[in-house]
Amino acid sequence: SADKIRLGYTLLYAVLDEALDYGYPQILQFNLLKDIVLEKGLPKDPKGIMALREKQRTLTLDVTGNVAWRRQGIFYKKNELFLDTVEKVSALLTPAGDMLAGEVSGRIVMKSQLSGMPECKLG
């Protein structure tokens, strides 16, 4: 109901903030969200704070290294990643050759042949 949403607004906002990034789904696994979003706030005792810090370290590994949609056992002879840039140029010209309007559009197409979950270093 509307009252429950108003009362739990902060918690709801925190869950949506972790689940979505710029409108794109990021973390949709309930168990990870439950561990990331703190419902009761930070602990007051030093032992609780240290336990929370240790839990956060393992959560970072879970979030960055555990991809649920990636099938197990994928293997390629070479780890390769292909990026193709496809560009399209459109122009409207007068009979004299003067340009009335022009547009350049493009897209990047990626083909991945990566075995497992390798680290990718770009640059």
Tab-separated table of C-alpha atoms in Angstrom:
chain	number	residue	atom	x	y	z
A	1	SER	CA	0.000	0.000	0.000
A	2	ALA	CA	1.015	3.648	-0.280
A	3	ASP	CA	1.571	3.934	3.485
A	4	LYS	CA	3.985	0.976	3.521
A	5	ILE	CA	5.936	2.507	0.637
A	6	ARG	CA	6.150	5.837	2.472
A	7	LEU	CA	7.326	4.153	5.682
A	8	GLY	CA	9.914	2.014	3.876
A	9	TYR	CA	10.985	4.651	1.350
A	10	THR	CA	14.619	4.701	2.457
A	11	LEU	CA	14.941	0.923	2.255
A	12	LEU	CA	13.123	0.778	-1.092
A	13	TYR	CA	15.362	3.512	-2.492
A	14	ALA	CA	18.494	1.665	-1.323
A	15	VAL	CA	17.356	-1.590	-2.963
A	16	LEU	CA	16.554	0.152	-6.265
A	17	ASP	CA	19.855	2.051	-6.123
A	18	GLU	CA	21.803	-1.213	-5.862
A	19	ALA	CA	19.646	-3.152	-8.346
A	20	LEU	CA	19.667	-0.528	-11.111
A	21	ASP	CA	22.500	1.562	-12.508
A	22	TYR	CA	21.446	4.354	-14.872
A	23	GLY	CA	18.205	2.457	-15.470
A	24	TYR	CA	19.943	-0.798	-16.401
A	25	PRO	CA	19.568	-3.923	-14.221
A	26	GLN	CA	22.783	-4.719	-12.346
A	27	ILE	CA	22.263	-6.844	-9.240
A	28	LEU	CA	18.991	-8.760	-9.302
A	29	GLN	CA	19.890	-11.678	-7.058
A	30	PHE	CA	17.891	-11.435	-3.850
A	31	ASN	CA	20.616	-12.960	-1.646
A	32	LEU	CA	23.209	-10.400	-2.792
A	33	LEU	CA	20.799	-7.482	-2.410
A	34	LYS	CA	19.854	-8.673	1.068
A	35	ASP	CA	23.518	-8.643	2.101
A	36	ILE	CA	24.357	-5.301	0.463
A	37	VAL	CA	21.410	-3.227	1.684
A	38	LEU	CA	21.468	-2.712	5.446
A	39	GLU	CA	17.950	-2.659	6.839
A	40	LYS	CA	18.883	-1.802	10.424
A	41	GLY	CA	21.803	0.568	9.842
A	42	LEU	CA	25.379	0.265	11.040
A	43	PRO	CA	26.239	-1.697	14.185
A	44	LYS	CA	27.339	0.324	17.225
A	45	ASP	CA	29.902	-2.062	18.735
A	46	PRO	CA	33.466	-2.368	17.310
A	47	LYS	CA	33.182	-6.146	16.771
A	48	GLY	CA	30.021	-5.655	14.721
A	49	ILE	CA	31.715	-2.981	12.610
A	50	MET	CA	34.726	-5.248	11.954
A	51	ALA	CA	32.423	-8.137	11.002
A	52	LEU	CA	30.543	-5.840	8.623
A	53	ARG	CA	33.807	-4.706	6.984
A	54	GLU	CA	34.864	-8.320	6.431
A	55	LYS	CA	31.450	-9.135	4.989
A	56	GLN	CA	31.712	-6.141	2.629
A	57	ARG	CA	35.062	-7.418	1.320
A	58	THR	CA	33.551	-10.783	0.403
A	59	LEU	CA	30.460	-9.080	-1.061
A	60	THR	CA	32.638	-7.122	-3.470
A	61	LEU	CA	34.075	-10.385	-4.775
A	62	ASP	CA	30.588	-11.880	-5.075
A	63	VAL	CA	29.262	-8.896	-7.002
A	64	THR	CA	32.211	-8.487	-9.369
A	65	GLY	CA	33.195	-12.110	-9.897
A	66	ASN	CA	29.998	-14.121	-9.697
A	67	VAL	CA	27.965	-13.702	-12.866
A	68	ALA	CA	24.770	-15.742	-12.782
A	69	TRP	CA	24.035	-15.476	-16.506
A	70	ARG	CA	27.450	-16.785	-17.609
A	71	ARG	CA	27.341	-20.523	-18.400
A	72	GLN	CA	29.918	-22.774	-16.762
A	73	GLY	CA	32.462	-24.655	-18.872
A	74	ILE	CA	32.831	-22.201	-21.763
A	75	PHE	CA	36.205	-22.790	-23.428
A	76	TYR	CA	37.900	-21.294	-26.494
A	77	LYS	CA	41.403	-22.064	-27.801
A	78	LYS	CA	42.252	-18.353	-27.661
A	79	ASN	CA	40.769	-15.686	-25.433
A	80	GLU	CA	39.669	-13.108	-27.997
A	81	LEU	CA	37.348	-10.143	-28.030
A	82	PHE	CA	36.362	-8.546	-31.339
A	83	LEU	CA	35.038	-4.986	-31.565
A	84	ASP	CA	33.627	-3.779	-34.879
A	85	THR	CA	32.763	-0.129	-35.461
A	86	VAL	CA	29.998	0.290	-38.047
A	87	GLU	CA	29.588	3.854	-39.280
A	88	LYS	CA	26.886	5.281	-41.535
A	89	VAL	CA	27.167	8.676	-43.228
A	90	SER	CA	24.103	10.271	-44.832
A	91	ALA	CA	24.139	13.546	-46.745
A	92	LEU	CA	21.568	15.613	-48.620
A	93	LEU	CA	23.167	17.654	-51.393
A	94	THR	CA	21.872	20.286	-53.791
A	95	PRO	CA	22.350	19.774	-57.554
A	96	ALA	CA	25.271	22.200	-57.277
A	97	GLY	CA	26.965	19.982	-54.684
A	98	ASP	CA	26.299	22.100	-51.587
A	99	MET	CA	25.387	20.161	-48.479
A	100	LEU	CA	21.895	20.814	-47.105
A	101	ALA	CA	21.950	18.292	-44.268
A	102	GLY	CA	24.238	15.595	-43.002
A	103	GLU	CA	24.237	12.899	-40.379
A	104	VAL	CA	26.779	10.454	-39.055
A	105	SER	CA	25.622	7.518	-36.953
A	106	GLY	CA	27.356	4.425	-35.767
A	107	ARG	CA	27.337	1.422	-33.514
A	108	ILE	CA	29.867	-0.862	-31.924
A	109	VAL	CA	29.351	-4.618	-32.252
A	110	MET	CA	31.217	-6.913	-29.876
A	111	LYS	CA	31.879	-10.634	-30.296
A	112	SER	CA	33.292	-12.318	-27.234
A	113	GLN	CA	35.245	-15.559	-27.279
A	114	LEU	CA	36.454	-15.518	-23.686
A	115	SER	CA	36.888	-18.703	-21.673
A	116	GLY	CA	35.502	-18.610	-18.144
A	117	MET	CA	35.778	-15.214	-16.449
A	118	PRO	CA	39.186	-13.782	-17.468
A	119	GLU	CA	40.368	-10.349	-16.425
A	120	CYS	CA	40.293	-7.894	-19.316
A	121	LYS	CA	42.813	-5.066	-19.398
A	122	LEU	CA	42.124	-2.343	-21.934
A	123	GLY	CA	44.585	0.296	-23.019
